[in-house]
CSV table of C-alpha atoms and ligand atoms in Angstrom, one decimal:
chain,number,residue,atom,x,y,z
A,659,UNK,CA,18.1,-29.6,49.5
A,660,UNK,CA,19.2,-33.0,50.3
A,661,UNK,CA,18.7,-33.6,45.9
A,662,UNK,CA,21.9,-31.8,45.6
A,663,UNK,CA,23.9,-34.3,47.9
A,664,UNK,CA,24.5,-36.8,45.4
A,665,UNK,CA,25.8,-34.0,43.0
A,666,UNK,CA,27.9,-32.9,45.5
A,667,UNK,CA,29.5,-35.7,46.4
A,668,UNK,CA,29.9,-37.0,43.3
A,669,UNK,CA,31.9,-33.1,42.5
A,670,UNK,CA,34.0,-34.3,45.3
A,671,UNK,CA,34.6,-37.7,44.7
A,672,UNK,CA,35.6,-36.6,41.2
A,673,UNK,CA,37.6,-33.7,42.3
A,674,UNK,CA,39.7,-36.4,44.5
A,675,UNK,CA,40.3,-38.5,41.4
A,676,UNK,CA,41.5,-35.8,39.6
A,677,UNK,CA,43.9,-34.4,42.0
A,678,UNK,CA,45.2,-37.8,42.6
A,679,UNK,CA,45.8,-38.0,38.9
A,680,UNK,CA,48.0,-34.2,39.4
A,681,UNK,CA,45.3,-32.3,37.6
A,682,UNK,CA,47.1,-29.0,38.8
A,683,UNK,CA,50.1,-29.7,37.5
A,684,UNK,CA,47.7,-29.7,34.2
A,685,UNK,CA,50.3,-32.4,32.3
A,686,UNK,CA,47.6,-35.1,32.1
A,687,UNK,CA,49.8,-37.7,33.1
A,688,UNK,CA,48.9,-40.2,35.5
A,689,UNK,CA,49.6,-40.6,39.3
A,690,UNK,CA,53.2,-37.8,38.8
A,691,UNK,CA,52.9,-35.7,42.2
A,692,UNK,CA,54.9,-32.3,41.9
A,693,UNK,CA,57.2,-31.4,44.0
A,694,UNK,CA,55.6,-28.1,44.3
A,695,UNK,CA,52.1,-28.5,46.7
A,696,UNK,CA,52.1,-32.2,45.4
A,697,UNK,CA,49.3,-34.2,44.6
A,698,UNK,CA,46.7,-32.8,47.0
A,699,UNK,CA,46.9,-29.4,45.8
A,700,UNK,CA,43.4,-28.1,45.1
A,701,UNK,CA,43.2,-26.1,41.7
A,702,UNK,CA,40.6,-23.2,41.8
A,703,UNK,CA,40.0,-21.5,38.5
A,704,UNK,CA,39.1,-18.1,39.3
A,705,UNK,CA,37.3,-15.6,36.2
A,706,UNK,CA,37.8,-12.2,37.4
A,707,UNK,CA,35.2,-9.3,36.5
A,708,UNK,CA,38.4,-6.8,35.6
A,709,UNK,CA,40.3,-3.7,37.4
A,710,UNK,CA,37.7,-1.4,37.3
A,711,UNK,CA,37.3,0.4,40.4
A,712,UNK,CA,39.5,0.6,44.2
A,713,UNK,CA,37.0,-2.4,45.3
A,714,UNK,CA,38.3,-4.9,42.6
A,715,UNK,CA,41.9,-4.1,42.7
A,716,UNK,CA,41.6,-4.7,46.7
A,717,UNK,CA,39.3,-8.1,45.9
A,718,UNK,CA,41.4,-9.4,43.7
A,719,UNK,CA,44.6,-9.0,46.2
A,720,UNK,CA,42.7,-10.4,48.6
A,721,UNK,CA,41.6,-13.8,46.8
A,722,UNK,CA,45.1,-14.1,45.6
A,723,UNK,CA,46.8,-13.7,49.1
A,724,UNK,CA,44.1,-15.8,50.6
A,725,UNK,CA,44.6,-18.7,48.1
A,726,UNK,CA,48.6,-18.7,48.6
A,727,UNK,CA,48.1,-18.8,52.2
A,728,UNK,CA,45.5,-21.7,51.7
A,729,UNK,CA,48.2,-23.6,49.6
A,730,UNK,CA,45.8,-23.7,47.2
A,731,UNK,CA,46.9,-23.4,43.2
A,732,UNK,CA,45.0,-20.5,41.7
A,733,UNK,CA,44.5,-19.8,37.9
A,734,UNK,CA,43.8,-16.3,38.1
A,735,UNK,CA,41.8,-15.0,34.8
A,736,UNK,CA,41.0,-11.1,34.4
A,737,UNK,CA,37.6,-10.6,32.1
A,738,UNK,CA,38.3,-7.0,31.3
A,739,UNK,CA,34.7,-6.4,32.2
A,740,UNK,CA,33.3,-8.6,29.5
A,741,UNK,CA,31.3,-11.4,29.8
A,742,UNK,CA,32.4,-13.2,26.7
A,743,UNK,CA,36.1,-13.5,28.2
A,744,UNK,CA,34.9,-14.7,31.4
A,745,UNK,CA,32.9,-17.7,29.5
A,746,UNK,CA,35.8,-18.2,27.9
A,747,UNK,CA,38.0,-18.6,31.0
A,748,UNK,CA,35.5,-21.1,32.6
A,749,UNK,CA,35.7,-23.3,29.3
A,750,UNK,CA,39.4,-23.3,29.6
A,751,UNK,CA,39.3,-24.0,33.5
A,752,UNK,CA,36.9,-27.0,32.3
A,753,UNK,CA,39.9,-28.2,29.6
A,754,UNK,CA,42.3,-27.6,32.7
A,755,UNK,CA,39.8,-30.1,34.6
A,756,UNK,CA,40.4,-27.7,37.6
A,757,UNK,CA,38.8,-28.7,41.1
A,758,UNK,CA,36.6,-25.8,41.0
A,759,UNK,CA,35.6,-23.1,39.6
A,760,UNK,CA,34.9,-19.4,40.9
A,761,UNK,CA,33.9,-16.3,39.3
A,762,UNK,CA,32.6,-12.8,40.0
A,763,UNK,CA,29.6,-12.4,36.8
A,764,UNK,CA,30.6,-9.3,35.4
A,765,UNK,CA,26.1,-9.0,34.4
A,766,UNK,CA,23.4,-11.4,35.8
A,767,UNK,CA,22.2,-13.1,32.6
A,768,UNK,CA,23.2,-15.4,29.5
A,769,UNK,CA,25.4,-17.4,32.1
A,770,UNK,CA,23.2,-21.0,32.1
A,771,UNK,CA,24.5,-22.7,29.0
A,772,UNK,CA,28.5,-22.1,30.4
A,773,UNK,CA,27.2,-23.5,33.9
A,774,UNK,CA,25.7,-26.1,32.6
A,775,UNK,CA,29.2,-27.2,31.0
A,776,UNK,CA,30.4,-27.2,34.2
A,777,UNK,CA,28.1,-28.7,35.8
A,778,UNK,CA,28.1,-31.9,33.1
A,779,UNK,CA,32.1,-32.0,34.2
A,780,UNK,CA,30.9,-32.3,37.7
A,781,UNK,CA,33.1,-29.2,39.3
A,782,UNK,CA,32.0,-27.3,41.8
A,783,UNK,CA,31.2,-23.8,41.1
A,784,UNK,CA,31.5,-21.0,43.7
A,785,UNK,CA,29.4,-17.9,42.6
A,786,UNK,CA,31.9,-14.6,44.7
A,787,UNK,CA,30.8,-11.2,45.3
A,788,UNK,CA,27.7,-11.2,42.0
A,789,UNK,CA,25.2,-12.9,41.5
A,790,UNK,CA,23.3,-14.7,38.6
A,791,UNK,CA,19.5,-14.8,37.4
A,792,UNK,CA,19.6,-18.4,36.6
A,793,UNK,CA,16.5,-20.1,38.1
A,794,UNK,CA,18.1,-23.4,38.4
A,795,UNK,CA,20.2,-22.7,41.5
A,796,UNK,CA,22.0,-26.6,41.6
A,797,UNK,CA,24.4,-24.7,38.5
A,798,UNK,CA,26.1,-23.2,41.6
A,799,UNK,CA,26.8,-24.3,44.9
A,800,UNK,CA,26.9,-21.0,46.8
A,801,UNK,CA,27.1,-17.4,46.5
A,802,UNK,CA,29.0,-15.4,48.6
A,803,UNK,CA,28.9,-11.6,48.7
A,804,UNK,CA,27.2,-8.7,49.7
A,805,UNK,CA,23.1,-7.5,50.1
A,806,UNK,CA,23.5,-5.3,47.4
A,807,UNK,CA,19.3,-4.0,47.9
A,808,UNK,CA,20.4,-3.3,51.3
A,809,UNK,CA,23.4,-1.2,50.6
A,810,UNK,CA,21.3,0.7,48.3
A,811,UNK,CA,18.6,0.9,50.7
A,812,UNK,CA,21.0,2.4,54.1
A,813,UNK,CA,21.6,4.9,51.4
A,814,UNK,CA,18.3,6.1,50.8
A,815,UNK,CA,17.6,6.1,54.6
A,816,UNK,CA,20.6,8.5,54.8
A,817,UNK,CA,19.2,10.9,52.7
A,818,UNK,CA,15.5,10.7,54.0
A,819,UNK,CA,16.7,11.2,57.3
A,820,UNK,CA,19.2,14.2,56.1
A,821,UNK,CA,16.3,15.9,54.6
A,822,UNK,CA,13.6,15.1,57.2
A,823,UNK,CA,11.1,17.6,57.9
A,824,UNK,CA,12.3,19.8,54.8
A,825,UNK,CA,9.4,19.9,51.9
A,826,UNK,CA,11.3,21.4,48.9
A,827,UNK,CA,11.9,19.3,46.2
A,828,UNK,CA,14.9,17.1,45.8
A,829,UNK,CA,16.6,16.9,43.0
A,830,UNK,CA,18.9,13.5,42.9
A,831,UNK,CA,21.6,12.2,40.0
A,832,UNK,CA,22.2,8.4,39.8
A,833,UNK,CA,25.2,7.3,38.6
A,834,UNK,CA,24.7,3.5,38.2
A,835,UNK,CA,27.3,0.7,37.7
A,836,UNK,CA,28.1,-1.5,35.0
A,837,UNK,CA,24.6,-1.9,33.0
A,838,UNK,CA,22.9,-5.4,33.8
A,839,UNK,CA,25.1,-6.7,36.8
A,840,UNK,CA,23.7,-7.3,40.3
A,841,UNK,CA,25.4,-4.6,42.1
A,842,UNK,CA,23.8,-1.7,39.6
A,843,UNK,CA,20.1,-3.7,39.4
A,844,UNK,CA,20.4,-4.2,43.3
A,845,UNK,CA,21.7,-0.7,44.5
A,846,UNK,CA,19.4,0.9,41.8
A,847,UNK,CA,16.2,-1.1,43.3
A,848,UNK,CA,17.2,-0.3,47.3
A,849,UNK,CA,17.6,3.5,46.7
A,850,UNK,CA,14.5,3.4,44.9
A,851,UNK,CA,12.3,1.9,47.0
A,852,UNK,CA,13.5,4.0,50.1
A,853,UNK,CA,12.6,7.3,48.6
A,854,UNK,CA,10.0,6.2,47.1
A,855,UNK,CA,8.4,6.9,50.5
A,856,UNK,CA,8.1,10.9,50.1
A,857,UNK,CA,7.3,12.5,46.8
A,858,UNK,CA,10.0,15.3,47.2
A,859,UNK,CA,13.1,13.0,46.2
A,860,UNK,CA,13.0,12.8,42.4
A,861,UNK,CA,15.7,11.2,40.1
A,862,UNK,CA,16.2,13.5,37.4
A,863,UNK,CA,18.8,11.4,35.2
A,864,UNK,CA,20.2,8.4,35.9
A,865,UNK,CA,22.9,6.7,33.7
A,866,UNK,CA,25.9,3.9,34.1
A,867,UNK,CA,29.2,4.7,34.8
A,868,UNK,CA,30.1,1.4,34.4
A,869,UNK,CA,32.1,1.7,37.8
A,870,UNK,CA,34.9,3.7,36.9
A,871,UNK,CA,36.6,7.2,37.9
A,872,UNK,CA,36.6,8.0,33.8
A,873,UNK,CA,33.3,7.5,33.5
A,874,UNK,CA,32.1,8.5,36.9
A,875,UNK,CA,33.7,12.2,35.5
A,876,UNK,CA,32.4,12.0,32.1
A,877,UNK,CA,28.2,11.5,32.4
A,878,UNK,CA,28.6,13.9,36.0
A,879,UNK,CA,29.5,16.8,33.5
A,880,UNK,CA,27.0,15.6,31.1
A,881,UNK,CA,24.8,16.0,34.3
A,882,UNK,CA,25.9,19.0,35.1
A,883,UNK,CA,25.3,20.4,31.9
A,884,UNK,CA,21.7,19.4,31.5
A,885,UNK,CA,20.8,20.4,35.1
A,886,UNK,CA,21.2,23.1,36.9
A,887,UNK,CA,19.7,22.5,40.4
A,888,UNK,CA,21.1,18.8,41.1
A,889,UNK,CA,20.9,18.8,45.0
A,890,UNK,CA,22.0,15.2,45.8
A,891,UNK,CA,24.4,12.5,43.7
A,892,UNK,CA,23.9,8.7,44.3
A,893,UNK,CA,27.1,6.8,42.6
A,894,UNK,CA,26.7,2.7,42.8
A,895,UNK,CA,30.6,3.2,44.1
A,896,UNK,CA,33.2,5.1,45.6
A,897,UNK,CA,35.2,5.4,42.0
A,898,UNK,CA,32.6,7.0,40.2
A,899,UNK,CA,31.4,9.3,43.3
A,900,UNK,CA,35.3,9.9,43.1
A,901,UNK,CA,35.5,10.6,39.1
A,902,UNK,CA,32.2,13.0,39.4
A,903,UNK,CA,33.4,15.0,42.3
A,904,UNK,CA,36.2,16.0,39.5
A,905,UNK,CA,33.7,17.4,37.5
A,906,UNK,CA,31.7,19.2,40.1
A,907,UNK,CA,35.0,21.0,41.1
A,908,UNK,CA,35.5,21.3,37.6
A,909,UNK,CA,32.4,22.9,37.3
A,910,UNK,CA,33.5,25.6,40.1
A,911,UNK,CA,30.7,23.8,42.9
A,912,UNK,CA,31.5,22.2,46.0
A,913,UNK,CA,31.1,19.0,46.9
A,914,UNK,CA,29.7,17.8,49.2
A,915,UNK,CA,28.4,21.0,50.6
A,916,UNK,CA,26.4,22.5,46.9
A,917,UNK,CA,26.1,18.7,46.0
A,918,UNK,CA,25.5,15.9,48.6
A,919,UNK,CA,26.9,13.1,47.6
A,920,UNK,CA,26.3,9.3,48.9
A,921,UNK,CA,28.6,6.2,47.6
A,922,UNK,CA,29.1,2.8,48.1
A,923,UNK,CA,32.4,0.7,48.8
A,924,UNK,CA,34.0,2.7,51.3
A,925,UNK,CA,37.4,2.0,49.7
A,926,UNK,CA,40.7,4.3,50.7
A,927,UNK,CA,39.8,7.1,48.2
A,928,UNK,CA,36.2,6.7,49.2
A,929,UNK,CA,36.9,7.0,53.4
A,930,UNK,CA,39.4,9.8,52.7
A,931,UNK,CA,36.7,12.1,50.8
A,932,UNK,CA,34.4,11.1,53.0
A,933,UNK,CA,36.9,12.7,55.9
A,934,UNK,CA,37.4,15.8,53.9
A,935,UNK,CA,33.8,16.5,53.5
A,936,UNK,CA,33.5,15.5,50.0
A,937,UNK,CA,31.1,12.9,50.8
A,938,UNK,CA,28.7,13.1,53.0
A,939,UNK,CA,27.8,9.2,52.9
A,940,UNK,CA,29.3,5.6,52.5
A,941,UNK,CA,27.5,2.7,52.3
A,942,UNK,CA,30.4,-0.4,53.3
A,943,UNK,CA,30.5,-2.8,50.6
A,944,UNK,CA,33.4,-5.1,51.2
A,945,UNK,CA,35.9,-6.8,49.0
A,946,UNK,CA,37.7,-8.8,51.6
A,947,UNK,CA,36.2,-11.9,50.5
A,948,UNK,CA,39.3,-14.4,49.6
A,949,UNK,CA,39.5,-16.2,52.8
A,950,UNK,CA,36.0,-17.2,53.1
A,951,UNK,CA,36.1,-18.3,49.5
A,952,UNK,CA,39.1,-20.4,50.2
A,953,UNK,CA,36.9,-22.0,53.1
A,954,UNK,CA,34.3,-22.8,50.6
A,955,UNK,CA,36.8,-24.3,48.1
A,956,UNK,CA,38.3,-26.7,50.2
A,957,UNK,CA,34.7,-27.8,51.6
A,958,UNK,CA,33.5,-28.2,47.9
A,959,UNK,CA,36.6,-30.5,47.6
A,960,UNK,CA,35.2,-32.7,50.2
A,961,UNK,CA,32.3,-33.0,48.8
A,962,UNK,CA,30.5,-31.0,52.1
A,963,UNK,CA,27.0,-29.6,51.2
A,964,UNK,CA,27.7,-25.5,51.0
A,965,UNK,CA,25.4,-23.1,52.6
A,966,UNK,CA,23.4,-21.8,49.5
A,967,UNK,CA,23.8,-18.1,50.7
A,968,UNK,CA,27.3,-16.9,52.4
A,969,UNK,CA,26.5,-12.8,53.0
A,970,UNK,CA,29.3,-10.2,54.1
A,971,UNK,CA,29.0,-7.9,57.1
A,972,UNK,CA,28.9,-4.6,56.4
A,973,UNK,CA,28.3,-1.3,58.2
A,974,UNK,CA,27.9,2.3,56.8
A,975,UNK,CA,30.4,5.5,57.7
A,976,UNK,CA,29.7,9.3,58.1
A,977,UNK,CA,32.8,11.8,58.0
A,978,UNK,CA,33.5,11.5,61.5
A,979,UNK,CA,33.3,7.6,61.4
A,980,UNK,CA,35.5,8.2,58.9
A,981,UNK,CA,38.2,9.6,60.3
A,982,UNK,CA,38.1,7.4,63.3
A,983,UNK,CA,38.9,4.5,61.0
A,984,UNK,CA,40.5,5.8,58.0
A,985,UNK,CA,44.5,5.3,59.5
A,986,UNK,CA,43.6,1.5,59.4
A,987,UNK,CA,41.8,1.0,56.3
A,988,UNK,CA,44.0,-1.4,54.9
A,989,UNK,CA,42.4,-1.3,51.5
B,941,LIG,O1,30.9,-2.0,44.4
B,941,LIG,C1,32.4,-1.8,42.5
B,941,LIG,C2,33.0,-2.8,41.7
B,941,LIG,O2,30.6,-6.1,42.5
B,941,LIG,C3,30.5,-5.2,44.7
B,941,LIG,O3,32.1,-3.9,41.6
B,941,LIG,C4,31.2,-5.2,43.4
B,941,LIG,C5,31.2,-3.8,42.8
B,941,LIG,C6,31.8,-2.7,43.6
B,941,LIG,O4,33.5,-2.4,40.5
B,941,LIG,O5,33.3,-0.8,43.0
């Protein structure tokens, strides 16, 4: 633990030097202080995953509204759910010599040789809402985000209990997220284990939806198609669950009631399904993670040592929770 202090503070010390040589103002001239934030202003360069789904459209407000009311200077970069862009945006942020440097990894891998750039520039890197597989952790300060194995996990526990004392077979559809990042390996791997438990839950196709309505619709009818005695439908988020409940109508079924259906996110669309009896099960994944973030920024700037692991509190909704709440839901 205490190896990474130096690093730190060094990150910090450097990040002072730069902002007192108006690195936001990105002009590379010496000691000017802009009227606008002047020369204390902390630069965060944040690399987006995309627009994908209700959940990023809300994150994305909320690191953007959180960062103005920080006063802190945000390069906002969108990935459009590829990994090569985001690398791209963190080399740029790098040129930019911004104070520090968060992103949401659109997959786990391939992300070391990047971090290690960043790491040789001594900024700060602050891993939000996905994680990364790299086994040398000091190429990020913290991660902050959800228990993705547990969401997927107080879904599986809904539908054991739901079925409890029932021996037919079960016949479950996975619709997974985008292929290869942490939300989709970690939801996958929670479910899994959870029904792993009894024999009669069986996974008879499981494919990515890569997190969208479109697609959510699109491999549900290919589902449907295939099988005829789907019971259960287990989307990695609320969008796709969303998209595939389209196709199940589509299909002249009813869901919800001929095909249970569990999600995670609990986003607007999600909660109001859930309310109408479309879903019968939300895990709570949430995207309101801009103001913790900016916390973490500012600290990073200091040069204060960052807790490795920052998780988000979640809880889990049934219809009726549902529509207690739903007025409310902001996002
Ligand atoms: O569940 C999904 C989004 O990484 C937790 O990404 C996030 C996931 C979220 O597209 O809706």
């Amino acid at each position: 633990m205490f190896k990474k202090l130096p690093a730190i503070l060094a990150a910090g010390l450097m990040a002072a030097v730069l902002t007192a040589c108006g690195s936001s103002g990105g002009t590379g001239t010496t000691g000017a202080t802009s009227e606008a934030g002047g020369s204390d202003t902390i630069t965060l360069g944040f690399s987006q995953v995309g627009a994908e789904s209700g959940w990023r459209t809300a994150n994305t407000k909320s690191v953007q509204e959180a960062a103005k009311e920080a006063g802190i200077d945000l390069k906002f970069s969108d990935a459009q759910q590829k990994q090569e862009n985001q690398i791209k945006a963190i080399r740029s942020f790098i040129q930019q010599k911004v104070d520090v440097i968060a992103f949401s990894p659109v997959v786990e891998s391939g992300w070391d040789t990047v971090l290690k750039e960043v790491k040789d520039a001594k900024i700060p890197v602050i891993l939000t809402d996905r994680a990364v597989d790299s086994t040398d952790t000091s190429l990020y300060q913290t991660f902050i985000g959800s228990d993705f194995v547990l969401e997927g996990k107080k879904s599986g526990e809904w539908l054991v209990k739901e079925y409890e004392g029932k021996s037919e077979p079960v016949n479950i559809v996975e619709l997974q997220g985008t292929t290869g990042s942490a939300p989709a390996n970690d939801r996958k791997k929670g479910f899994g284990e959870v029904i792993a438990a009894d024999p009669k839950f069986k996974v008879i196709a499981s494919q990515t939806g890569d997190f969208t309505r479109a697609k959510g619709k699109e491999v549900m009818e290919a589902f449907l198609k295939a099988h005829k005695d789907i019971d259960v439908l287990f989307a990695h988020n609320d969008d796709m669950g969303l998209g595939a409940i389209e196709a199940i109508e589509g299909a002249g079924l009813k869901p919800g009631t001929d095909i249970k259906i569990i999600t995670i996110d609990a986003v607007k669309d999600g909660m109001q399904a859930l309310a109408d009896g479309k879903i019968n099960f939300i895990a709570e994944c949430s995207p309101l993670l801009g103001p913790q973030l900016m916390d973490l920024v500012k600290k990073a700037v200091k040069g204060e040592q960052l807790e490795k692991r920052v998780l988000t509190e979640e809880t889990t909704f049934t219809p009726e929770q549902a529509k207690a709440v739903l007025a409310d839901r902001k996002y």
